[in-house]
CSV table of N, CA and C in Angstrom, one decimal:
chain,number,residue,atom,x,y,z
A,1,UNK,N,26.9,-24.8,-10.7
A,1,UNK,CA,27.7,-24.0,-9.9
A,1,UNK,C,29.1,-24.6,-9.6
A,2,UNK,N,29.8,-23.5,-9.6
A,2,UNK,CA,31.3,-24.0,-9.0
A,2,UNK,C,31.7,-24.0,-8.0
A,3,UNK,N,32.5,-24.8,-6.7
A,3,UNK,CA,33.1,-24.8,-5.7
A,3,UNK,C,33.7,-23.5,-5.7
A,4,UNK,N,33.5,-22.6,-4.5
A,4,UNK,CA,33.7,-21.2,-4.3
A,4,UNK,C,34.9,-21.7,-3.4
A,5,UNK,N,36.3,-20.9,-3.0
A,5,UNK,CA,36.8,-21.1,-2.2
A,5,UNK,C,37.0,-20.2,-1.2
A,6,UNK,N,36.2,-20.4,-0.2
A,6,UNK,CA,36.3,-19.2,0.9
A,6,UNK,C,37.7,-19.1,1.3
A,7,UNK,N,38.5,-20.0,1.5
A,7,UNK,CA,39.7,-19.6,2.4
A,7,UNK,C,38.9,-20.4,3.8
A,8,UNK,N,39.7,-19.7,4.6
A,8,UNK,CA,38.9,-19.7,6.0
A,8,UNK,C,37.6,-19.5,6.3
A,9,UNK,N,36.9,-18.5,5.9
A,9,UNK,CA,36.0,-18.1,5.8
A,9,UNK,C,35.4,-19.3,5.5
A,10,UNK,N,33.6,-18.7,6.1
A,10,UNK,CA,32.2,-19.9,5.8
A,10,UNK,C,31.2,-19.8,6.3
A,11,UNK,N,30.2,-19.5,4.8
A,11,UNK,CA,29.0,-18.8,5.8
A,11,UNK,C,28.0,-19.4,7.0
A,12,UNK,N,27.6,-18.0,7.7
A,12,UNK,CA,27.2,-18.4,9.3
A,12,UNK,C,25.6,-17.9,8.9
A,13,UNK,N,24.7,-19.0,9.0
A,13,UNK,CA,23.5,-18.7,9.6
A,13,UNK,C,23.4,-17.3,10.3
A,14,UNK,N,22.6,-16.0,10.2
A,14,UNK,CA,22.3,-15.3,10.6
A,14,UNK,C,22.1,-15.4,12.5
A,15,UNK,N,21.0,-16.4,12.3
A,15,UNK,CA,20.5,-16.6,14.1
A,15,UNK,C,22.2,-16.9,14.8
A,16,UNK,N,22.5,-17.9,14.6
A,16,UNK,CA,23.7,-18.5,14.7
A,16,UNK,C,25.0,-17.1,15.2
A,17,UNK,N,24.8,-16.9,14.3
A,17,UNK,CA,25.8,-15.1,14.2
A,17,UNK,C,25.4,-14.6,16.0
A,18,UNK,N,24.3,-14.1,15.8
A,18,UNK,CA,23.6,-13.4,16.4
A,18,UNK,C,23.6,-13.8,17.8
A,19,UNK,N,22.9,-15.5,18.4
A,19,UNK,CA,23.1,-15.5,19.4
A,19,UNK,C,24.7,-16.3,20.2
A,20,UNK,N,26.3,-15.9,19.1
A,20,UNK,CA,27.2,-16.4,19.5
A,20,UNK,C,27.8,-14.8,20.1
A,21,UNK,N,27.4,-14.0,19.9
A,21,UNK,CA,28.1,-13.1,20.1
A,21,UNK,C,27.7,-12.2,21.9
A,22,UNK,N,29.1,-11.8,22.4
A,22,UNK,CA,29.3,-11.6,23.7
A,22,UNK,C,28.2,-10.2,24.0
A,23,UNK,N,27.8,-9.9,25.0
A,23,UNK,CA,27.1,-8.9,25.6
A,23,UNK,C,27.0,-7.6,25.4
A,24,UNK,N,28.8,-7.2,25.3
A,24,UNK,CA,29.7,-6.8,25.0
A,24,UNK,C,29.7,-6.1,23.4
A,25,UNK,N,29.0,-6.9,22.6
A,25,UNK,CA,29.2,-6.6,20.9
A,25,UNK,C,28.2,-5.8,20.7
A,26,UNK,N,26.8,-5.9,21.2
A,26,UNK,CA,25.4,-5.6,21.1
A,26,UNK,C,25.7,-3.9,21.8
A,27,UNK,N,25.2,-2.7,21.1
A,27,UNK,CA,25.3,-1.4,21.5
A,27,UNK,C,23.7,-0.7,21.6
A,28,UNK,N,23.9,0.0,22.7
A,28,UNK,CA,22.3,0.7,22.7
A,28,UNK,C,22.3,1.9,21.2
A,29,UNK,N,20.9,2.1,21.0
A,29,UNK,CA,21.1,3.3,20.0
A,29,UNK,C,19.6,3.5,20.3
A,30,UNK,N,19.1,4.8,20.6
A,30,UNK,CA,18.2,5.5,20.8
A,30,UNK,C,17.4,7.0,19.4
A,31,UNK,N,16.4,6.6,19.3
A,31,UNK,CA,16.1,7.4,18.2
A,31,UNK,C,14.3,7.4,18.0
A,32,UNK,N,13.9,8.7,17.1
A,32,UNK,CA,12.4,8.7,17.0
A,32,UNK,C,12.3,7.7,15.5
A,33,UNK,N,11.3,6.8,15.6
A,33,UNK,CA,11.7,5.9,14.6
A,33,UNK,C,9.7,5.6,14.4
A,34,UNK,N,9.1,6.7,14.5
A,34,UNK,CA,7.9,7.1,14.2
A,34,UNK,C,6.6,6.7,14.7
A,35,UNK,N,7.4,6.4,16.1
A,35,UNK,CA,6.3,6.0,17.3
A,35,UNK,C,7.1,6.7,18.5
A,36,UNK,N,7.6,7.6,18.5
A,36,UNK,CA,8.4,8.1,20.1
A,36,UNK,C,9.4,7.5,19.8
A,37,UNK,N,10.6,8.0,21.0
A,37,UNK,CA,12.1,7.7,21.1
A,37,UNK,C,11.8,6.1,21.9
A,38,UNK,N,12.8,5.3,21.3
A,38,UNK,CA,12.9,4.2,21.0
A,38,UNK,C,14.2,3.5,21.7
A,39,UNK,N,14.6,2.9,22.6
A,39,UNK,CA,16.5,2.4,22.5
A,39,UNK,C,16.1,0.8,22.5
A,40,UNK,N,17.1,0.6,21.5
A,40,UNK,CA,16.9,-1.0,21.6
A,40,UNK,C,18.5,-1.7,21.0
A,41,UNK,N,18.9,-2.7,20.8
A,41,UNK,CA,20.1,-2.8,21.0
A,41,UNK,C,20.4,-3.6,19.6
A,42,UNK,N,22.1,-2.8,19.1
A,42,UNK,CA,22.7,-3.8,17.5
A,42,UNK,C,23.8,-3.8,17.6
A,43,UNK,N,23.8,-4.4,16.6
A,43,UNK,CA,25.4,-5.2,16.0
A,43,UNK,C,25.6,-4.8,14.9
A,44,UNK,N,26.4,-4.5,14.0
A,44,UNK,CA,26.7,-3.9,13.4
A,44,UNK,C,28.5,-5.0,12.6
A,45,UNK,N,28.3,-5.1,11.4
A,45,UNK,CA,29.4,-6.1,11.1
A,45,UNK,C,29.6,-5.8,9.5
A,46,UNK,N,30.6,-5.4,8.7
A,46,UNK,CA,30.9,-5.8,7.3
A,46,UNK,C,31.0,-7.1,7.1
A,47,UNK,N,30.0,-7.9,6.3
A,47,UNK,CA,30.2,-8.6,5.7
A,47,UNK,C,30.0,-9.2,4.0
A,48,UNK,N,30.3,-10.3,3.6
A,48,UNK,CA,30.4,-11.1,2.2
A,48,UNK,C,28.6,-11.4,2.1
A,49,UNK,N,27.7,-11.2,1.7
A,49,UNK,CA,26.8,-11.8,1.6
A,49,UNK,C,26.9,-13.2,0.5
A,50,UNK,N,26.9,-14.7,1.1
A,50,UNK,CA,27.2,-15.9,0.1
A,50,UNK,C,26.4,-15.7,-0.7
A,51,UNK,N,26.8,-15.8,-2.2
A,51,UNK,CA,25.7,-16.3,-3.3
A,51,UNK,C,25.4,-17.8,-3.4
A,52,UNK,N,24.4,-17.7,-4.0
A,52,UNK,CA,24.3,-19.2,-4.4
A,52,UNK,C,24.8,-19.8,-5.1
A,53,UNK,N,25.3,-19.6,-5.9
A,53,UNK,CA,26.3,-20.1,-7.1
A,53,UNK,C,27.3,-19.0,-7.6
A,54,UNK,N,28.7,-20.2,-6.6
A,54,UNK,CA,29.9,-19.7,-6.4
A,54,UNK,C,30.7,-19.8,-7.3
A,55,UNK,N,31.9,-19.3,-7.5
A,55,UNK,CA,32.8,-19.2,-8.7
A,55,UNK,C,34.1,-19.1,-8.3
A,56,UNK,N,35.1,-19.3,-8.3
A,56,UNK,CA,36.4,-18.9,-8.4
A,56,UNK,C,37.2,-17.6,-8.7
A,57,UNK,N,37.7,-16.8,-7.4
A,57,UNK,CA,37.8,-15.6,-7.6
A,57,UNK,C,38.1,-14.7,-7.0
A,58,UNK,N,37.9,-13.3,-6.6
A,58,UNK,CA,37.2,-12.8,-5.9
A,58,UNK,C,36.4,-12.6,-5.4
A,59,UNK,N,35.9,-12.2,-4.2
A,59,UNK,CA,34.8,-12.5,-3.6
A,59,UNK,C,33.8,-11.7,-5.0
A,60,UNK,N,32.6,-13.2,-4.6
A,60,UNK,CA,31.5,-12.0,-6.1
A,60,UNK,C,30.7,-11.2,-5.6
A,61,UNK,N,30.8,-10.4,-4.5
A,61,UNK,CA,30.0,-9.7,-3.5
A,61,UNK,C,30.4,-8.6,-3.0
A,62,UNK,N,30.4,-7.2,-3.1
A,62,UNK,CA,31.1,-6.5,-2.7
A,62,UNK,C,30.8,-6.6,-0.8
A,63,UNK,N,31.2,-6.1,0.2
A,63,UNK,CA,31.0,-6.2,1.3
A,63,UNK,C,29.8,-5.1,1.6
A,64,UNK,N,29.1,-5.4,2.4
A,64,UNK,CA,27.7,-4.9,2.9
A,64,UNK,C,27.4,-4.9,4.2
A,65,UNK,N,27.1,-3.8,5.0
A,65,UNK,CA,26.4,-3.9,6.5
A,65,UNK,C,25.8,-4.6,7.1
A,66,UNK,N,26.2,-5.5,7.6
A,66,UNK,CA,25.3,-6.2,8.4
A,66,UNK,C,24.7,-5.9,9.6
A,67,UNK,N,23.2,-5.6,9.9
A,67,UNK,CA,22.6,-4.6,11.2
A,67,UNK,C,21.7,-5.5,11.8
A,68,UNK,N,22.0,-6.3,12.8
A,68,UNK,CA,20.8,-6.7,13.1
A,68,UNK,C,20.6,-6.2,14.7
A,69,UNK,N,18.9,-6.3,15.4
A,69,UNK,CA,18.4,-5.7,16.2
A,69,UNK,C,17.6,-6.9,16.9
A,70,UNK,N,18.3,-6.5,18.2
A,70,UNK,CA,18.0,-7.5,19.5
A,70,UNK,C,17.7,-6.9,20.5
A,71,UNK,N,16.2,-6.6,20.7
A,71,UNK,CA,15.7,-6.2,21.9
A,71,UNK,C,16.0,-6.5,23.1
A,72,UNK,N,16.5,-6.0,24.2
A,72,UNK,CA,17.0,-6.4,25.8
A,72,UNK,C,15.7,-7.3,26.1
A,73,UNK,N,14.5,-6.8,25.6
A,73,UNK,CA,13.1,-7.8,26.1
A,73,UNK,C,12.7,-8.9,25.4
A,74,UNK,N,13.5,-9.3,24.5
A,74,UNK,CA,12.9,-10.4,23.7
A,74,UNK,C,14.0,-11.7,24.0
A,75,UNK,N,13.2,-12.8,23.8
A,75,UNK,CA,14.5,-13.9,23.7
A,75,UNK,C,15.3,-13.8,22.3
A,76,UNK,N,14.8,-13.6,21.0
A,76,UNK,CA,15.7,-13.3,19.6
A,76,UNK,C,15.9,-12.4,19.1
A,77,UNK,N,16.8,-11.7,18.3
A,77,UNK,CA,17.0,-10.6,17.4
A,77,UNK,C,15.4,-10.5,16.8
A,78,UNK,N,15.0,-9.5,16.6
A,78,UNK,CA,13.9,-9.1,15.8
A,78,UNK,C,14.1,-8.9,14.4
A,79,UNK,N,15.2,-8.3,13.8
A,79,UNK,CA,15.4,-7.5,12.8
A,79,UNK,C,16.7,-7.8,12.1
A,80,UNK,N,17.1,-8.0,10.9
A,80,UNK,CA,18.3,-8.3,10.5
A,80,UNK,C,18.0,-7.3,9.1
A,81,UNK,N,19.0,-6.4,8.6
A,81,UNK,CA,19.1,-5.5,7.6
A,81,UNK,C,20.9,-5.8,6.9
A,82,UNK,N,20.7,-6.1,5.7
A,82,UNK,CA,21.4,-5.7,4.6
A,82,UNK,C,22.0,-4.2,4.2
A,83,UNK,N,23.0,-3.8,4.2
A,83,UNK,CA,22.8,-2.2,3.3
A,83,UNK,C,24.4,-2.2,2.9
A,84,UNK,N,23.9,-1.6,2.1
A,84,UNK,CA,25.6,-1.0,1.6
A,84,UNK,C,25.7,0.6,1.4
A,85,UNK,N,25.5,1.0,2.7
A,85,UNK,CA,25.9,2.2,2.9
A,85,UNK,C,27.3,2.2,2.8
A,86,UNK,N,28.0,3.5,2.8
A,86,UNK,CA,29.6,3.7,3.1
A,86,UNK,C,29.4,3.2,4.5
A,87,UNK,N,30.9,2.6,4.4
A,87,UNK,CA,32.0,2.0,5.3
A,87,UNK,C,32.3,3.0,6.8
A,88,UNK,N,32.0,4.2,6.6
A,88,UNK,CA,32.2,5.1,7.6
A,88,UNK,C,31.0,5.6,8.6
A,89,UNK,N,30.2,5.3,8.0
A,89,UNK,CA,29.0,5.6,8.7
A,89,UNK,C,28.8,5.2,10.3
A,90,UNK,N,28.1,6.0,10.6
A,90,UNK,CA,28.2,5.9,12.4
A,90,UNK,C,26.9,4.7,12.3
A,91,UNK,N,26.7,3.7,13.6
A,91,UNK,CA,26.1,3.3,13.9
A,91,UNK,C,24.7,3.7,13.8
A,92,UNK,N,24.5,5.1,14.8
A,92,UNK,CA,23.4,5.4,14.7
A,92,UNK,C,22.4,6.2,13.2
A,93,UNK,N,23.4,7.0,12.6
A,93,UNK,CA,22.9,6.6,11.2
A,93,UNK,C,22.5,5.3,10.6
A,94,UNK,N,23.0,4.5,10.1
A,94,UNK,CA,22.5,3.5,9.8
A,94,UNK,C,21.7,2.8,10.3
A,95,UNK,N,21.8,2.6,11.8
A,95,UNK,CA,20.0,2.2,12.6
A,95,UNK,C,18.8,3.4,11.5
A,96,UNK,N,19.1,4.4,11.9
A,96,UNK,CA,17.9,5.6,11.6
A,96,UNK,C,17.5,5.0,9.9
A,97,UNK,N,18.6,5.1,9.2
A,97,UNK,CA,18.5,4.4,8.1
A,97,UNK,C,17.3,3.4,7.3
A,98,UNK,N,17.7,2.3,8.8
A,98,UNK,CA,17.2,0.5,8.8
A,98,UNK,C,16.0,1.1,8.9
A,99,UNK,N,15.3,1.5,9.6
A,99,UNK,CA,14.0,1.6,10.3
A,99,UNK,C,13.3,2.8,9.2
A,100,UNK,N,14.1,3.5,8.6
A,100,UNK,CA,13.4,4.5,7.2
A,100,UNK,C,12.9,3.6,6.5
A,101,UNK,N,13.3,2.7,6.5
A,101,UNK,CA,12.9,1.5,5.2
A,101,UNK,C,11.5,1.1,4.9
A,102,UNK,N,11.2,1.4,6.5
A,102,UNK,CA,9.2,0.5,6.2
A,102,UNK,C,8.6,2.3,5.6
A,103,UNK,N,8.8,3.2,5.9
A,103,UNK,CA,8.5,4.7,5.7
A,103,UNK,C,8.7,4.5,3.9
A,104,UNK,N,10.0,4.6,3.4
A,104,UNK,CA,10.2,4.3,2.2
A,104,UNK,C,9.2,3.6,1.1
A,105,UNK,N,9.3,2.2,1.7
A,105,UNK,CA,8.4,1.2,1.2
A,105,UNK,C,7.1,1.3,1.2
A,106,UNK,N,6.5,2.0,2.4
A,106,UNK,CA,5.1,2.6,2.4
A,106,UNK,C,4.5,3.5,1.3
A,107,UNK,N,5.4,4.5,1.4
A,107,UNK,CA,5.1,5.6,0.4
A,107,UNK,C,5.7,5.5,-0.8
A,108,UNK,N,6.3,4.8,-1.5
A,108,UNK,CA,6.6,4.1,-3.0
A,108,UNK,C,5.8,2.7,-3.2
A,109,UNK,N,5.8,2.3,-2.3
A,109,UNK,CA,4.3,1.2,-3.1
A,109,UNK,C,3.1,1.8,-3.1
A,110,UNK,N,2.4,2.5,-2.4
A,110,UNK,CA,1.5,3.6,-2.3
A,110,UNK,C,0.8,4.5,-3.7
A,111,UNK,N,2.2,4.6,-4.0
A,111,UNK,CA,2.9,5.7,-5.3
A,111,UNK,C,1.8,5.5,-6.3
A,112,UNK,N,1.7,4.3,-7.0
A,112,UNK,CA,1.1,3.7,-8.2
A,112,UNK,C,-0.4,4.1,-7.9
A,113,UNK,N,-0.7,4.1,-6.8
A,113,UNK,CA,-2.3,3.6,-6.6
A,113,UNK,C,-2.4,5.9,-6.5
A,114,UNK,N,-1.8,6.2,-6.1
A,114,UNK,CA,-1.9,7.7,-5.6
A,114,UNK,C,-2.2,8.4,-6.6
A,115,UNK,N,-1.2,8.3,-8.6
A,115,UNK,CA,-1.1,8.5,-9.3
A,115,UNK,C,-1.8,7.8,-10.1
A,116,UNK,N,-2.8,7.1,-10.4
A,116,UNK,CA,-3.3,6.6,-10.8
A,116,UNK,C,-2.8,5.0,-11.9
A,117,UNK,N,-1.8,4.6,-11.3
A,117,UNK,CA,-1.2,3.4,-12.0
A,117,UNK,C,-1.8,2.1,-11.4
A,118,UNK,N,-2.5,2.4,-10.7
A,118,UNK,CA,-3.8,1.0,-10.4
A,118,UNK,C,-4.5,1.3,-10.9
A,119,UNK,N,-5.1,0.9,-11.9
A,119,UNK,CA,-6.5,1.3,-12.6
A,119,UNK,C,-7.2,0.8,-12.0
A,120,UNK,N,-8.5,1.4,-11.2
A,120,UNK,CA,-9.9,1.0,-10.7
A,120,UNK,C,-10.0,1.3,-9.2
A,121,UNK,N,-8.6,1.6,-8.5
A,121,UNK,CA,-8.4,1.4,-7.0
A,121,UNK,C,-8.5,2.8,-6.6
A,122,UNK,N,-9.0,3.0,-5.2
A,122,UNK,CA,-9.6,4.9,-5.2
A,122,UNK,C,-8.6,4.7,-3.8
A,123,UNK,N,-8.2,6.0,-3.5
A,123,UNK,CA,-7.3,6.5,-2.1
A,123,UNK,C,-8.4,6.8,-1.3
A,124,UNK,N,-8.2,5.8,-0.3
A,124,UNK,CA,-9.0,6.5,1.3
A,124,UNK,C,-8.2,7.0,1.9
A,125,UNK,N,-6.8,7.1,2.1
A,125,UNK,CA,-6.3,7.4,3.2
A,125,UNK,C,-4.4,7.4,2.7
A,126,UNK,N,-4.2,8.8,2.8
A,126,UNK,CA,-2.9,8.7,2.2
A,126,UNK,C,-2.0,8.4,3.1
A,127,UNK,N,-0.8,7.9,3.4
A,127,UNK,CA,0.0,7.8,4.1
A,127,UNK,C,0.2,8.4,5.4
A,128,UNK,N,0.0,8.0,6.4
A,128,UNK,CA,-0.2,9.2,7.6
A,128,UNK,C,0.2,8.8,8.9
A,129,UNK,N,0.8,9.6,9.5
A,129,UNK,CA,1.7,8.9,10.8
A,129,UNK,C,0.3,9.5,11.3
A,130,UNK,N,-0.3,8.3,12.1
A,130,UNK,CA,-1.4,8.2,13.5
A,130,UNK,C,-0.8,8.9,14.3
A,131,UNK,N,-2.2,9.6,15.5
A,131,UNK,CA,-1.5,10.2,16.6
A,131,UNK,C,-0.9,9.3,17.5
A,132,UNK,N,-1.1,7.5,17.3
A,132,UNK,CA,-0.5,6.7,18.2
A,132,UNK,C,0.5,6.3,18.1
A,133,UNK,N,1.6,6.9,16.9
A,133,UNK,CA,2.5,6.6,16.2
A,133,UNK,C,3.2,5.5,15.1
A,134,UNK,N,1.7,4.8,15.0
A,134,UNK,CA,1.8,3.9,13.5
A,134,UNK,C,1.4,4.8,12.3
A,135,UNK,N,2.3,4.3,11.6
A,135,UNK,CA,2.3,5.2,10.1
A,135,UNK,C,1.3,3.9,9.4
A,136,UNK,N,0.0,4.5,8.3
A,136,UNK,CA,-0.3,3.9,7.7
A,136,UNK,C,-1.1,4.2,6.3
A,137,UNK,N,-1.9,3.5,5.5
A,137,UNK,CA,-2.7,4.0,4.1
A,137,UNK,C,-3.5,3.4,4.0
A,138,UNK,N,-4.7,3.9,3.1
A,138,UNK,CA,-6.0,3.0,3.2
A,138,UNK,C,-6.4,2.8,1.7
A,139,UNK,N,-7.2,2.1,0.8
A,139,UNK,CA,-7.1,2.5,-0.4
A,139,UNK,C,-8.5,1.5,-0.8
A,140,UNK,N,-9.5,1.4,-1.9
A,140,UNK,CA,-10.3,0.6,-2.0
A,140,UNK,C,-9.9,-0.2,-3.0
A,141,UNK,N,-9.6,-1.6,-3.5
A,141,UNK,CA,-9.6,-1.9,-4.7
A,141,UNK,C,-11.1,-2.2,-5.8
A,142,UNK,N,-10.3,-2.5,-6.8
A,142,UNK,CA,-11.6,-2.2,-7.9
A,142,UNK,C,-12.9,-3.2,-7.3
A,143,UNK,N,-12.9,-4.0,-6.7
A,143,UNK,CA,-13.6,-4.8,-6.4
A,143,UNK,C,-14.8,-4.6,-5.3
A,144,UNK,N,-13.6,-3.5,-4.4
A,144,UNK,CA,-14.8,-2.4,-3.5
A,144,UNK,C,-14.6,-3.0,-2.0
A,145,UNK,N,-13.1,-3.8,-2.2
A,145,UNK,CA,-12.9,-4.4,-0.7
A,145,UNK,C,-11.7,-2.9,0.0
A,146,UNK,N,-12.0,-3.0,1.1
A,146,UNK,CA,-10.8,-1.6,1.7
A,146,UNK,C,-10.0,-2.7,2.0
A,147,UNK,N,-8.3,-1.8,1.5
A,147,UNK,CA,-7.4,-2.4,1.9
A,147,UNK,C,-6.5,-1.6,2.8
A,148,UNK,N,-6.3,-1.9,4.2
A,148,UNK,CA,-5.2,-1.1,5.3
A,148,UNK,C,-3.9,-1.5,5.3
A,149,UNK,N,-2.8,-1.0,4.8
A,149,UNK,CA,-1.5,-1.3,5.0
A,149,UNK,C,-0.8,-0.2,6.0
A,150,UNK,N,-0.4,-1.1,7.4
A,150,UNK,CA,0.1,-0.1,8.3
A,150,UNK,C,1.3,-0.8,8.9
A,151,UNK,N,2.3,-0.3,9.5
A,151,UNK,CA,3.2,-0.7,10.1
A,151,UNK,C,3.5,-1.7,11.5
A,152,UNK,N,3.6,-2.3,11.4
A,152,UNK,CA,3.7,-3.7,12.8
A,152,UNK,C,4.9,-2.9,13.7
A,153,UNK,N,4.6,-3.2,15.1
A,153,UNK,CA,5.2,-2.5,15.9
A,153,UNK,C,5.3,-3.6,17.1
């Protein structure tokens, strides 16, 4: 690898980021995010994501959303998100966005076993937001063990 030259610039630890920043930076955003309406608090930042092996140049990274989520109740950020949405986007889109991601991921890894691209594995339970508001799927593998993949809250 080659000596990258940030300029000024130099990357910051995530946590680091996170707990330097004033009271002030952190914004409420409220939304149904598939357990009831929700407000919990972000930051919101364009940044360079560093690669590991730097080069001489332009930055080799286009710039990307930085979202991370810091509960009023917790002592640390919970949640840090990458995206390269447009640049215009409101806040609270992009929260709604972050939090589609486990919904996404649920039902496209799901996919294979639904349509039959697991060979041997049977559907117990398709994707399904609980009346408690965890989204989850159930599935047997070939072996005959039940497997639950549900969402952590």
């Amino acid at each position: 690898p080659v000596a990258w030259d940030y300029g000024n610039a130099r990357p910051v630890l995530l946590e680091t980021l996170a707990h330097s920043l004033p009271k002030e930076a952190w914004e409420e955003v409220s939304g149904d995010y598939g357990a009831g309406t929700k407000t919990s608090r972000f930051y919101r930042q364009r940044v360079h994501p560093a690669p590991r092996n730097f080069v001489h140049g332009a930055w080799p990274q286009p710039s990307e959303w930085l979202l991370i989520e810091w509960p009023e109740d917790q002592s640390e950020p919970s949640h840090y998100w990458l995206s390269t949405l447009p640049e215009d986007i409101s806040l609270k889109a992009l929260v709604r966005t972050a939090k589609l991601r486990w919904r996404i991921e649920l039902d496209c890894g799901f996919r294979p076993i639904r349509t039959g691209g697991a060979e041997g594995a049977e559907v117990v339970q398709e994707p399904t937001k609980q009346s408690w508001g965890i989204r989850d799927c159930a599935f047997r593998d070939p072996a005959g063990t039940l497997v639950r993949i549900q969402e952590l809250r």
